[in-house]
Amino acid sequence: CIGDWMREWYLERPAAVMYGAASFQSYPLPQNKHAVFVGRLSHDTGVLEYVKAIQKLKGKMRLDIFGEGELQDQLEKMIAKTPYIQYKGTTQNVEQTLVSHRFAFVSRYLGIIEAQQVGRLVFAHTDTHIKTSYLSTFPTAIQMIRFHDAESLVSELEYVLAHPSYEQHLIQHAQTWAKQQTWDRIATIYEELWQQ
């Protein structure tokens, strides 16, 4: 199974649980207040909640958005008069996109692993019971910031900005686990399953 949440929602009894893999390098944390969203522009990724939160902060932070999807037109209208939020289209190099931003706004397993390998604090949107289970059963769930709406994200961002040592603590523990999520490890798990 891809994710332990499937035990509860599909009553699965998997022989192995995986979350994905990446091979990104570690990078120093930039001394800025820039966040990046990388993902589909759809309701389930929380992109509109990220935008609303940054708008509520009124220029205290910057947000760059990478992705495409059914909310693109709505998103572009929503941010048209917000100079500190920019829609950048798609990215061909997620690693380099993450490097120049302090915070990662992602809520899919692969995106979380990539951001944590680079050494970025993840803010993940939960809007349904299944999404809450999907994220809360992720191995580094307690090292990411999970939020339900724009107001709660604003509170979380303000707290993290005021407590950089807390941010560093979360990043360090998440990165330790994320660095172990390699493609070689995934291949080994599959080989072991095939041999059964």
C-alpha atoms as one frame of an Amber mdcrd trajectory, in Angstrom:
protein
   0.000   0.000   0.000   1.055   3.556  -0.614   0.388   4.942   2.849  -0.795
   3.397   6.081  -4.135   5.225   5.830  -5.350   2.435   3.527  -5.615   0.058
   6.492  -8.435   2.169   7.942 -10.189   3.287   4.785  -9.913   0.116   2.678
  -9.358  -2.467   5.442  -6.146  -3.530   3.733  -3.541  -5.706   5.452  -0.450
  -4.863   3.396   2.777  -6.852   3.468   4.577  -3.533   2.941   3.743   0.149
   3.234   5.598   2.691   1.103   5.392   6.444   0.690   7.624   7.143  -2.290
  11.214   8.182  -2.730  13.434  10.966  -3.990  17.124  11.697  -4.376  17.309
  15.387  -3.484  20.269  17.043  -1.756  20.208  18.993   1.514  20.431  22.774
   1.204  20.836  25.546   3.788  17.641  27.276   4.823  17.329  30.620   3.007
  16.959  33.678   5.205  13.733  34.846   3.619  10.020  34.534   4.224   9.183
  32.890   0.922   6.875  29.903   0.540   6.326  27.754  -2.512   3.315  25.716
  -3.563   4.087  22.855  -5.930   1.201  20.665  -7.035  -2.096  20.419  -8.834
  -4.273  23.517  -8.827  -7.340  21.741  -7.460  -9.483  21.953  -4.350  -8.034
  18.839  -2.701  -4.493  20.270  -2.655  -5.580  23.322  -0.657  -4.034  25.846
  -3.041  -6.804  28.395  -2.421  -6.363  28.133   1.362  -2.626  28.766   0.989
  -3.367  31.869  -1.081  -5.986  33.184   1.366  -3.560  32.761   4.273  -0.741
  34.656   2.551  -3.189  37.406   1.598  -4.246  37.691   5.255  -0.587  38.210
   6.194  -0.617  41.347   3.987   2.908  41.207   2.611   4.698  39.629   5.599
   5.413  36.635   3.353   5.760  35.840  -0.319   4.212  32.864  -2.150   5.221
  31.425  -5.519   2.828  28.896  -7.072   3.854  26.154  -9.493   1.350  23.777
 -11.065  -1.622  23.502 -13.332  -5.197  22.353 -13.013  -8.848  23.308 -13.034
  -8.419  26.203 -10.568  -5.821  28.054 -12.629  -8.161  30.764 -13.965  -9.771
  31.307 -10.549  -6.360  31.421  -8.902  -4.957  33.968 -11.343  -7.967  36.252
 -10.790  -7.663  35.825  -7.026  -4.020  36.943  -6.943  -4.155  39.563  -9.720
  -3.855  42.455  -7.250  -1.585  40.698  -4.751   2.035  41.541  -5.680   3.547
  39.153  -3.121   1.823  36.098  -4.646   2.881  34.983  -8.107   1.707  32.159
 -10.331   4.790  30.788 -12.097   3.306  28.055 -14.298   5.004  24.685 -14.049
   8.517  23.779 -12.974  10.902  21.352 -14.602  13.175  21.243 -11.541  11.325
  20.811  -8.242  14.564  20.532  -6.279  15.833  23.944  -7.397  12.376  25.431
  -6.896  12.371  24.261  -3.269  15.931  25.480  -2.635  15.108  29.168  -2.981
  12.084  29.042  -0.664  11.964  28.706   3.102   8.611  26.897   3.378   7.030
  24.151   1.267   3.275  24.158   0.767   2.695  20.550  -0.339   0.324  17.814
   0.762   1.155  14.765  -1.364   3.576  12.089  -0.213   6.166  12.575  -2.938
   6.145  16.357  -2.547   6.518  16.013   1.217   9.499  13.661   0.883  11.165
  15.939  -1.673  10.710  19.042   0.496  11.924  17.272   3.625  15.007  15.889
   1.851  15.918  19.428   0.770  15.376  20.570   4.365  12.196  22.612   4.182
   9.341  22.767   6.662   6.163  21.343   5.145   2.728  22.902   5.586   0.054
  20.418   4.488  -3.660  21.070   4.006  -6.247  18.691   5.486  -9.872  19.323
   4.502 -11.530  15.907   4.776 -11.426  12.930   7.118  -9.610  10.841   4.537
  -7.012  13.564   3.937  -6.514  13.905   7.684  -5.884  10.166   7.922  -3.650
  10.269   4.829  -1.423  12.897   6.432  -1.607  11.895  10.100  -0.348   8.373
   9.330   2.644   9.711   7.389   5.859   8.823   9.293   6.890  12.473   9.798
   3.396  13.778  10.507   4.478  15.393  13.773   7.329  17.180  11.995   5.056
  18.941   9.512   2.421  21.594  10.059  -1.049  20.293   9.201  -3.871  22.821
   8.968  -7.534  22.913   8.016  -8.200  26.451   6.790  -6.526  29.774   6.008
  -6.997  31.142   9.532  -5.237  28.193  11.147  -2.419  28.392   8.581  -1.908
  32.090   9.395  -1.552  31.217  13.099   0.915  28.431  12.330   3.018  30.610
  10.036   3.165  33.433  12.570   4.263  31.003  15.283   6.997  29.434  13.137
   8.297  32.842  12.036   8.541  33.889  15.674  10.250  30.638  16.761  13.028
  29.686  14.307  14.460  27.076  16.687  11.137  25.207  16.508  11.339  25.285
  12.719  14.900  23.900  12.780  13.872  21.121  15.173  11.026  19.982  12.915
  13.184  20.139   9.782  16.027  18.146  11.296  13.863  15.246  12.447  11.828
  15.129   9.228  14.945  15.237   7.064  16.514  12.299   8.897  13.590  10.079
   7.908  13.135  11.555   4.419  16.785  10.936   3.459  16.199   7.213   4.017
  13.421   7.179   1.394  15.529   6.246  -1.621  14.677   4.511  -4.891  17.049
   1.696  -3.919  14.976   1.117  -0.795  11.763   1.020  -2.853  13.355  -1.468
  -5.272  14.441  -3.682  -2.374  10.907  -3.731  -0.942   9.464  -4.721  -4.332
  12.063  -7.449  -4.794  11.237  -8.850  -1.360   7.528  -8.839  -2.215   8.107
 -10.586  -5.537  10.185 -13.257  -3.813   7.287 -14.088  -1.514
